Amino acid sequence: MVILLKNLSGYAQENIESSKLKSPIIGIIVPLQDESLFLQKNIVHNKIVIISGVKYNIGTINNKNVVFVNSGLGKVNSAVITTRLIKDFHPNLILMSGSSGNINAAVKKWNVVIGKRVINADFGELTSNGTQFQYSQYLLSPQTNTTLPLEFDLDNHLLKLINHLDDDHLPKIVLGNIATSDALPNQASQIKILREGKFDVIEMEGASLMQVCWLFNISCIVIRGVSNNAEEPITQQDIKLAADNAAKVLIKIVSNYKN
């Protein structure tokens, strides 16, 4: 079933679909369609709703109301879709799932990294000593007169939830540091800088999602399957398998979540 809600005035629409969902509502964002195939198969009563050009899948996972959407690659796409999801459905929790490349050699291929700390890794000036954040005046939100953080930590309530994910059928879970950058490293010198920054994996969307959630005071978790070493080439099959692993952990988090 597809429901199309046309709206010429953008965000001015009072979304009738969100009012039908009982709390808690869990938003799920996955960048690529190839990364979301396994996850979508596990959404029950799956219904497509299109609001102002954005296609959402609404359904349940283990009797929890979920709203799923693909964002596309990169920080801008992530921020836009996160904002739309919040405005259209007012979720209690947002989860991002997908693949990543490892920076820390101790984090192995097919592991799943949950962001205990997610960092905007390419904001500032990239030097031989790492990224130097010299532009703090640009981190001031003119709307709230609040300084925006460059890194985001998992809150204690969600940290307890993650620490109780005991399931022998899940891939190995690592609580770690996730770097977000629109430019992925392909040279040893770039990867060396990231390793010196104590990053475990790198991806392209997590920190921007967390920044939007921080502004709207929405809880969120970034979950990334490791598809490859950042120095090595990657295949579509690598991306899919890593994303499937991340989705398995996401489904367990949804099942255990209590508002």
PDB file of C-alpha atoms in Angstrom:
ATOM      1  CA  MET A   1       0.000   0.000   0.000  1.00  0.00           C
ATOM      2  CA  VAL A   2       1.269   3.464  -0.881  1.00  0.00           C
ATOM      3  CA  ILE A   3      -0.195   6.630   0.613  1.00  0.00           C
ATOM      4  CA  LEU A   4       0.830   9.864  -1.074  1.00  0.00           C
ATOM      5  CA  LEU A   5       0.443  13.040   0.957  1.00  0.00           C
ATOM      6  CA  LYS A   6       0.929  16.037  -1.300  1.00  0.00           C
ATOM      7  CA  ASN A   7       1.953  19.253   0.349  1.00  0.00           C
ATOM      8  CA  LEU A   8       2.992  22.427  -1.449  1.00  0.00           C
ATOM      9  CA  SER A   9       3.900  24.247   1.737  1.00  0.00           C
ATOM     10  CA  GLY A  10       6.611  21.814   2.888  1.00  0.00           C
ATOM     11  CA  TYR A  11       6.931  21.602   6.650  1.00  0.00           C
ATOM     12  CA  ALA A  12       3.677  23.500   7.309  1.00  0.00           C
ATOM     13  CA  GLN A  13       1.724  20.255   6.910  1.00  0.00           C
ATOM     14  CA  GLU A  14       0.290  18.679  10.065  1.00  0.00           C
ATOM     15  CA  ASN A  15       1.164  15.069   9.377  1.00  0.00           C
ATOM     16  CA  ILE A  16      -1.896  12.867   9.832  1.00  0.00           C
ATOM     17  CA  GLU A  17       0.147   9.648   9.680  1.00  0.00           C
ATOM     18  CA  SER A  18       2.269  10.404  12.739  1.00  0.00           C
ATOM     19  CA  SER A  19      -0.825  10.903  14.879  1.00  0.00           C
ATOM     20  CA  LYS A  20      -1.829   7.272  14.188  1.00  0.00           C
ATOM     21  CA  LEU A  21       1.389   5.839  15.638  1.00  0.00           C
ATOM     22  CA  LYS A  22       1.543   5.085  19.339  1.00  0.00           C
ATOM     23  CA  SER A  23       4.619   6.042  21.332  1.00  0.00           C
ATOM     24  CA  PRO A  24       7.356   4.996  21.403  1.00  0.00           C
ATOM     25  CA  ILE A  25       8.103   5.706  17.748  1.00  0.00           C
ATOM     26  CA  ILE A  26      11.537   4.627  16.547  1.00  0.00           C
ATOM     27  CA  GLY A  27      12.955   6.286  13.446  1.00  0.00           C
ATOM     28  CA  ILE A  28      15.424   4.293  11.358  1.00  0.00           C
ATOM     29  CA  ILE A  29      17.720   5.898   8.782  1.00  0.00           C
ATOM     30  CA  VAL A  30      19.942   3.913   6.407  1.00  0.00           C
ATOM     31  CA  PRO A  31      21.961   5.744   3.733  1.00  0.00           C
ATOM     32  CA  LEU A  32      21.767   3.266   0.825  1.00  0.00           C
ATOM     33  CA  GLN A  33      19.043   0.941  -0.431  1.00  0.00           C
ATOM     34  CA  ASP A  34      21.575  -1.906  -0.704  1.00  0.00           C
ATOM     35  CA  GLU A  35      22.317  -1.441   3.000  1.00  0.00           C
ATOM     36  CA  SER A  36      18.656  -1.727   4.005  1.00  0.00           C
ATOM     37  CA  LEU A  37      17.364  -4.878   2.251  1.00  0.00           C
ATOM     38  CA  PHE A  38      17.718  -7.195   5.261  1.00  0.00           C
ATOM     39  CA  LEU A  39      16.249  -4.601   7.597  1.00  0.00           C
ATOM     40  CA  GLN A  40      13.190  -3.943   5.448  1.00  0.00           C
ATOM     41  CA  LYS A  41      12.405  -7.673   5.334  1.00  0.00           C
ATOM     42  CA  ASN A  42      12.031  -7.550   9.121  1.00  0.00           C
ATOM     43  CA  ILE A  43       9.506  -4.696   9.172  1.00  0.00           C
ATOM     44  CA  VAL A  44       6.013  -6.149   9.697  1.00  0.00           C
ATOM     45  CA  HIS A  45       2.841  -4.480   8.334  1.00  0.00           C
ATOM     46  CA  ASN A  46       5.133  -2.493   6.066  1.00  0.00           C
ATOM     47  CA  LYS A  47       3.321   0.442   4.459  1.00  0.00           C
ATOM     48  CA  ILE A  48       4.839   3.113   2.211  1.00  0.00           C
ATOM     49  CA  VAL A  49       3.920   6.723   2.919  1.00  0.00           C
ATOM     50  CA  ILE A  50       5.220   9.592   0.783  1.00  0.00           C
ATOM     51  CA  ILE A  51       5.223  13.022   2.417  1.00  0.00           C
ATOM     52  CA  SER A  52       6.390  15.997   0.365  1.00  0.00           C
ATOM     53  CA  GLY A  53       8.535  13.762  -1.815  1.00  0.00           C
ATOM     54  CA  VAL A  54      10.120  11.724   1.001  1.00  0.00           C
ATOM     55  CA  LYS A  55       9.275   8.004   0.983  1.00  0.00           C
ATOM     56  CA  TYR A  56       8.879   6.403   4.399  1.00  0.00           C
ATOM     57  CA  ASN A  57       8.192   2.777   5.318  1.00  0.00           C
ATOM     58  CA  ILE A  58       5.938   2.527   8.373  1.00  0.00           C
ATOM     59  CA  GLY A  59       5.461  -0.720  10.277  1.00  0.00           C
ATOM     60  CA  THR A  60       6.578  -2.623  13.345  1.00  0.00           C
ATOM     61  CA  ILE A  61       9.605  -4.591  14.508  1.00  0.00           C
ATOM     62  CA  ASN A  62       8.767  -6.909  17.406  1.00  0.00           C
ATOM     63  CA  ASN A  63       5.629  -4.857  18.084  1.00  0.00           C
ATOM     64  CA  LYS A  64       7.520  -1.536  18.229  1.00  0.00           C
ATOM     65  CA  ASN A  65       6.371   1.202  15.852  1.00  0.00           C
ATOM     66  CA  VAL A  66       9.118   2.077  13.377  1.00  0.00           C
ATOM     67  CA  VAL A  67       9.467   4.584  10.556  1.00  0.00           C
ATOM     68  CA  PHE A  68      12.203   3.703   8.062  1.00  0.00           C
ATOM     69  CA  VAL A  69      13.756   6.000   5.434  1.00  0.00           C
ATOM     70  CA  ASN A  70      16.823   6.007   3.161  1.00  0.00           C
ATOM     71  CA  SER A  71      18.870   9.206   3.386  1.00  0.00           C
ATOM     72  CA  GLY A  72      21.390   8.915   0.568  1.00  0.00           C
ATOM     73  CA  LEU A  73      25.142   9.390   1.007  1.00  0.00           C
ATOM     74  CA  GLY A  74      26.866  12.166   2.879  1.00  0.00           C
ATOM     75  CA  LYS A  75      26.347  14.617   5.710  1.00  0.00           C
ATOM     76  CA  VAL A  76      23.959  16.965   3.909  1.00  0.00           C
ATOM     77  CA  ASN A  77      21.578  14.166   2.901  1.00  0.00           C
ATOM     78  CA  SER A  78      21.756  12.749   6.416  1.00  0.00           C
ATOM     79  CA  ALA A  79      20.945  16.088   8.057  1.00  0.00           C
ATOM     80  CA  VAL A  80      18.061  16.836   5.678  1.00  0.00           C
ATOM     81  CA  ILE A  81      16.377  13.449   6.091  1.00  0.00           C
ATOM     82  CA  THR A  82      16.904  13.424   9.859  1.00  0.00           C
ATOM     83  CA  THR A  83      15.207  16.818  10.086  1.00  0.00           C
ATOM     84  CA  ARG A  84      12.333  15.661   7.904  1.00  0.00           C
ATOM     85  CA  LEU A  85      11.874  12.471   9.924  1.00  0.00           C
ATOM     86  CA  ILE A  86      11.723  14.453  13.170  1.00  0.00           C
ATOM     87  CA  LYS A  87       9.280  17.017  11.770  1.00  0.00           C
ATOM     88  CA  ASP A  88       7.040  14.449  10.081  1.00  0.00           C
ATOM     89  CA  PHE A  89       6.871  11.773  12.798  1.00  0.00           C
ATOM     90  CA  HIS A  90       8.293  13.123  16.099  1.00  0.00           C
ATOM     91  CA  PRO A  91      10.178   9.899  16.974  1.00  0.00           C
ATOM     92  CA  ASN A  92      11.348   9.123  20.496  1.00  0.00           C
ATOM     93  CA  LEU A  93      14.551   7.510  19.229  1.00  0.00           C
ATOM     94  CA  ILE A  94      16.433   7.563  15.917  1.00  0.00           C
ATOM     95  CA  LEU A  95      18.763   4.760  14.849  1.00  0.00           C
ATOM     96  CA  MET A  96      21.193   4.969  11.937  1.00  0.00           C
ATOM     97  CA  SER A  97      22.491   1.749  10.440  1.00  0.00           C
ATOM     98  CA  GLY A  98      24.846   0.934   7.583  1.00  0.00           C
ATOM     99  CA  SER A  99      28.422   0.065   6.649  1.00  0.00           C
ATOM    100  CA  SER A 100      31.806   1.592   7.492  1.00  0.00           C
ATOM    101  CA  GLY A 101      35.522   1.182   6.866  1.00  0.00           C
ATOM    102  CA  ASN A 102      37.780   0.325   9.784  1.00  0.00           C
ATOM    103  CA  ILE A 103      40.600   2.593  10.932  1.00  0.00           C
ATOM    104  CA  ASN A 104      41.583   0.671  14.054  1.00  0.00           C
ATOM    105  CA  ALA A 105      43.146  -2.667  13.078  1.00  0.00           C
ATOM    106  CA  ALA A 106      41.735  -4.228  16.255  1.00  0.00           C
ATOM    107  CA  VAL A 107      38.222  -3.750  14.869  1.00  0.00           C
ATOM    108  CA  LYS A 108      37.702  -6.579  12.411  1.00  0.00           C
ATOM    109  CA  LYS A 109      35.699  -6.978   9.233  1.00  0.00           C
ATOM    110  CA  TRP A 110      32.061  -7.952   9.978  1.00  0.00           C
ATOM    111  CA  ASN A 111      32.238  -6.538  13.528  1.00  0.00           C
ATOM    112  CA  VAL A 112      29.550  -3.988  14.375  1.00  0.00           C
ATOM    113  CA  VAL A 113      30.619  -0.669  15.893  1.00  0.00           C
ATOM    114  CA  ILE A 114      28.124   1.304  17.968  1.00  0.00           C
ATOM    115  CA  GLY A 115      29.152   4.919  18.347  1.00  0.00           C
ATOM    116  CA  LYS A 116      29.965   5.620  21.968  1.00  0.00           C
ATOM    117  CA  ARG A 117      31.488   8.771  20.517  1.00  0.00           C
ATOM    118  CA  VAL A 118      30.714  10.114  17.023  1.00  0.00           C
ATOM    119  CA  ILE A 119      32.903  12.904  15.695  1.00  0.00           C
ATOM    120  CA  ASN A 120      32.621  15.381  12.833  1.00  0.00           C
ATOM    121  CA  ALA A 121      36.101  14.518  11.577  1.00  0.00           C
ATOM    122  CA  ASP A 122      36.539  16.851   8.603  1.00  0.00           C
ATOM    123  CA  PHE A 123      35.401  20.171  10.057  1.00  0.00           C
ATOM    124  CA  GLY A 124      38.341  22.548  10.310  1.00  0.00           C
ATOM    125  CA  GLU A 125      41.835  22.443   8.857  1.00  0.00           C
ATOM    126  CA  LEU A 126      43.459  19.106   8.072  1.00  0.00           C
ATOM    127  CA  THR A 127      47.142  19.231   9.080  1.00  0.00           C
ATOM    128  CA  SER A 128      49.926  16.734   9.665  1.00  0.00           C
ATOM    129  CA  ASN A 129      48.929  16.794  13.339  1.00  0.00           C
ATOM    130  CA  GLY A 130      45.311  15.933  12.637  1.00  0.00           C
ATOM    131  CA  THR A 131      42.233  18.043  12.084  1.00  0.00           C
ATOM    132  CA  GLN A 132      42.624  21.390  13.825  1.00  0.00           C
ATOM    133  CA  PHE A 133      39.299  22.919  14.811  1.00  0.00           C
ATOM    134  CA  GLN A 134      40.161  26.601  14.533  1.00  0.00           C
ATOM    135  CA  TYR A 135      36.782  27.906  13.448  1.00  0.00           C
ATOM    136  CA  SER A 136      34.750  27.824  16.659  1.00  0.00           C
ATOM    137  CA  GLN A 137      32.845  30.976  15.658  1.00  0.00           C
ATOM    138  CA  TYR A 138      31.150  28.935  12.927  1.00  0.00           C
ATOM    139  CA  LEU A 139      29.885  26.410  15.481  1.00  0.00           C
ATOM    140  CA  LEU A 140      27.556  28.936  17.118  1.00  0.00           C
ATOM    141  CA  SER A 141      23.890  28.278  16.334  1.00  0.00           C
ATOM    142  CA  PRO A 142      22.288  31.647  15.463  1.00  0.00           C
ATOM    143  CA  GLN A 143      18.865  30.242  16.366  1.00  0.00           C
ATOM    144  CA  THR A 144      19.679  29.296  19.953  1.00  0.00           C
ATOM    145  CA  ASN A 145      22.947  31.191  20.532  1.00  0.00           C
ATOM    146  CA  THR A 146      24.354  27.820  21.536  1.00  0.00           C
ATOM    147  CA  THR A 147      27.769  26.434  20.647  1.00  0.00           C
ATOM    148  CA  LEU A 148      27.366  23.211  18.690  1.00  0.00           C
ATOM    149  CA  PRO A 149      29.586  20.287  19.691  1.00  0.00           C
ATOM    150  CA  LEU A 150      31.906  18.640  17.177  1.00  0.00           C
ATOM    151  CA  GLU A 151      31.519  15.265  18.840  1.00  0.00           C
ATOM    152  CA  PHE A 152      28.554  13.474  20.336  1.00  0.00           C
ATOM    153  CA  ASP A 153      28.501  10.888  23.113  1.00  0.00           C
ATOM    154  CA  LEU A 154      25.995   8.096  23.644  1.00  0.00           C
ATOM    155  CA  ASP A 155      23.767   8.995  26.599  1.00  0.00           C
ATOM    156  CA  ASN A 156      23.784   6.819  29.727  1.00  0.00           C
ATOM    157  CA  HIS A 157      20.262   5.433  29.222  1.00  0.00           C
ATOM    158  CA  LEU A 158      21.157   4.129  25.765  1.00  0.00           C
ATOM    159  CA  LEU A 159      24.572   2.965  26.946  1.00  0.00           C
ATOM    160  CA  LYS A 160      22.863   0.679  29.479  1.00  0.00           C
ATOM    161  CA  LEU A 161      20.640  -0.660  26.701  1.00  0.00           C
ATOM    162  CA  ILE A 162      23.680  -1.450  24.535  1.00  0.00           C
ATOM    163  CA  ASN A 163      25.532  -3.117  27.401  1.00  0.00           C
ATOM    164  CA  HIS A 164      22.643  -5.561  27.859  1.00  0.00           C
ATOM    165  CA  LEU A 165      22.567  -6.813  24.257  1.00  0.00           C
ATOM    166  CA  ASP A 166      23.377 -10.398  25.204  1.00  0.00           C
ATOM    167  CA  ASP A 167      22.710 -12.632  22.223  1.00  0.00           C
ATOM    168  CA  ASP A 168      24.962 -15.371  20.878  1.00  0.00           C
ATOM    169  CA  HIS A 169      23.419 -14.932  17.433  1.00  0.00           C
ATOM    170  CA  LEU A 170      24.586 -11.326  17.069  1.00  0.00           C
ATOM    171  CA  PRO A 171      27.888 -10.356  15.432  1.00  0.00           C
ATOM    172  CA  LYS A 172      30.632  -9.026  17.695  1.00  0.00           C
ATOM    173  CA  ILE A 173      29.695  -5.559  18.968  1.00  0.00           C
ATOM    174  CA  VAL A 174      32.322  -2.890  19.660  1.00  0.00           C
ATOM    175  CA  LEU A 175      31.495   0.324  21.524  1.00  0.00           C
ATOM    176  CA  GLY A 176      33.823   2.731  19.786  1.00  0.00           C
ATOM    177  CA  ASN A 177      34.684   6.034  18.167  1.00  0.00           C
ATOM    178  CA  ILE A 178      33.121   6.733  14.774  1.00  0.00           C
ATOM    179  CA  ALA A 179      34.526   9.370  12.428  1.00  0.00           C
ATOM    180  CA  THR A 180      32.148  11.068   9.993  1.00  0.00           C
ATOM    181  CA  SER A 181      33.597  12.657   6.867  1.00  0.00           C
ATOM    182  CA  ASP A 182      32.311  13.483   3.390  1.00  0.00           C
ATOM    183  CA  ALA A 183      35.796  12.652   2.072  1.00  0.00           C
ATOM    184  CA  LEU A 184      36.873   9.081   2.765  1.00  0.00           C
ATOM    185  CA  PRO A 185      40.640   8.531   3.163  1.00  0.00           C
ATOM    186  CA  ASN A 186      42.544   6.689   0.440  1.00  0.00           C
ATOM    187  CA  GLN A 187      46.128   7.493   1.382  1.00  0.00           C
ATOM    188  CA  ALA A 188      48.270   6.153   4.216  1.00  0.00           C
ATOM    189  CA  SER A 189      48.963   9.677   5.520  1.00  0.00           C
ATOM    190  CA  GLN A 190      45.235  10.403   5.833  1.00  0.00           C
ATOM    191  CA  ILE A 191      44.555   7.130   7.630  1.00  0.00           C
ATOM    192  CA  LYS A 192      47.504   7.812   9.965  1.00  0.00           C
ATOM    193  CA  ILE A 193      45.859  11.078  11.044  1.00  0.00           C
ATOM    194  CA  LEU A 194      42.609   9.281  11.772  1.00  0.00           C
ATOM    195  CA  ARG A 195      44.392   6.567  13.749  1.00  0.00           C
ATOM    196  CA  GLU A 196      46.133   9.221  15.824  1.00  0.00           C
ATOM    197  CA  GLY A 197      42.672  10.602  16.562  1.00  0.00           C
ATOM    198  CA  LYS A 198      41.718   7.211  18.083  1.00  0.00           C
ATOM    199  CA  PHE A 199      38.955   6.575  15.560  1.00  0.00           C
ATOM    200  CA  ASP A 200      37.772   2.994  15.102  1.00  0.00           C
ATOM    201  CA  VAL A 201      35.793   3.322  11.850  1.00  0.00           C
ATOM    202  CA  ILE A 202      34.880   5.980   9.321  1.00  0.00           C
ATOM    203  CA  GLU A 203      31.581   6.662   7.535  1.00  0.00           C
ATOM    204  CA  MET A 204      29.775   9.631   5.958  1.00  0.00           C
ATOM    205  CA  GLU A 205      26.533  10.350   7.828  1.00  0.00           C
ATOM    206  CA  GLY A 206      26.580   9.676  11.579  1.00  0.00           C
ATOM    207  CA  ALA A 207      27.792  12.955  13.109  1.00  0.00           C
ATOM    208  CA  SER A 208      25.402  15.086  11.053  1.00  0.00           C
ATOM    209  CA  LEU A 209      22.491  12.903  12.168  1.00  0.00           C
ATOM    210  CA  MET A 210      23.598  13.262  15.789  1.00  0.00           C
ATOM    211  CA  GLN A 211      23.976  17.034  15.438  1.00  0.00           C
ATOM    212  CA  VAL A 212      20.391  17.362  14.220  1.00  0.00           C
ATOM    213  CA  CYS A 213      19.154  15.056  16.989  1.00  0.00           C
ATOM    214  CA  TRP A 214      21.128  17.095  19.530  1.00  0.00           C
ATOM    215  CA  LEU A 215      19.448  20.294  18.322  1.00  0.00           C
ATOM    216  CA  PHE A 216      15.986  18.709  18.578  1.00  0.00           C
ATOM    217  CA  ASN A 217      16.773  16.848  21.834  1.00  0.00           C
ATOM    218  CA  ILE A 218      16.096  13.419  20.291  1.00  0.00           C
ATOM    219  CA  SER A 219      17.941  10.300  21.479  1.00  0.00           C
ATOM    220  CA  CYS A 220      19.938   8.537  18.759  1.00  0.00           C
ATOM    221  CA  ILE A 221      22.392   5.722  18.118  1.00  0.00           C
ATOM    222  CA  VAL A 222      24.757   5.189  15.165  1.00  0.00           C
ATOM    223  CA  ILE A 223      25.337   1.501  14.313  1.00  0.00           C
ATOM    224  CA  ARG A 224      27.905   0.524  11.672  1.00  0.00           C
ATOM    225  CA  GLY A 225      28.948  -2.831  10.290  1.00  0.00           C
ATOM    226  CA  VAL A 226      32.602  -3.011   9.239  1.00  0.00           C
ATOM    227  CA  SER A 227      32.832  -3.790   5.527  1.00  0.00           C
ATOM    228  CA  ASN A 228      36.529  -3.318   4.822  1.00  0.00           C
ATOM    229  CA  ASN A 229      39.825  -1.849   5.901  1.00  0.00           C
ATOM    230  CA  ALA A 230      39.813   1.830   4.924  1.00  0.00           C
ATOM    231  CA  GLU A 231      43.034   1.245   2.943  1.00  0.00           C
ATOM    232  CA  GLU A 232      41.512  -1.537   0.842  1.00  0.00           C
ATOM    233  CA  PRO A 233      38.994  -1.573  -2.027  1.00  0.00           C
ATOM    234  CA  ILE A 234      35.392  -2.431  -1.234  1.00  0.00           C
ATOM    235  CA  THR A 235      32.732  -4.422  -3.080  1.00  0.00           C
ATOM    236  CA  GLN A 236      28.952  -4.102  -3.064  1.00  0.00           C
ATOM    237  CA  GLN A 237      28.791  -7.522  -1.413  1.00  0.00           C
ATOM    238  CA  ASP A 238      31.049  -6.268   1.401  1.00  0.00           C
ATOM    239  CA  ILE A 239      28.727  -3.306   1.945  1.00  0.00           C
ATOM    240  CA  LYS A 240      25.630  -5.500   1.977  1.00  0.00           C
ATOM    241  CA  LEU A 241      27.009  -8.080   4.421  1.00  0.00           C
ATOM    242  CA  ALA A 242      28.329  -5.409   6.795  1.00  0.00           C
ATOM    243  CA  ALA A 243      25.019  -3.550   6.680  1.00  0.00           C
ATOM    244  CA  ASP A 244      23.117  -6.791   7.335  1.00  0.00           C
ATOM    245  CA  ASN A 245      25.200  -7.299  10.488  1.00  0.00           C
ATOM    246  CA  ALA A 246      24.457  -3.754  11.623  1.00  0.00           C
ATOM    247  CA  ALA A 247      20.752  -4.326  10.935  1.00  0.00           C
ATOM    248  CA  LYS A 248      20.735  -7.435  13.145  1.00  0.00           C
ATOM    249  CA  VAL A 249      22.051  -5.360  16.041  1.00  0.00           C
ATOM    250  CA  LEU A 250      19.578  -2.573  15.273  1.00  0.00           C
ATOM    251  CA  ILE A 251      16.661  -5.023  15.384  1.00  0.00           C
ATOM    252  CA  LYS A 252      17.825  -6.254  18.796  1.00  0.00           C
ATOM    253  CA  ILE A 253      18.046  -2.670  20.055  1.00  0.00           C
ATOM    254  CA  VAL A 254      14.510  -1.960  18.823  1.00  0.00           C
ATOM    255  CA  SER A 255      13.249  -5.121  20.533  1.00  0.00           C
ATOM    256  CA  ASN A 256      14.836  -4.180  23.873  1.00  0.00           C
ATOM    257  CA  TYR A 257      14.073  -0.444  23.792  1.00  0.00           C
ATOM    258  CA  LYS A 258      11.848   1.032  26.483  1.00  0.00           C
ATOM    259  CA  ASN A 259      10.988   4.723  26.396  1.00  0.00           C
TER     260      ASN A 259
END
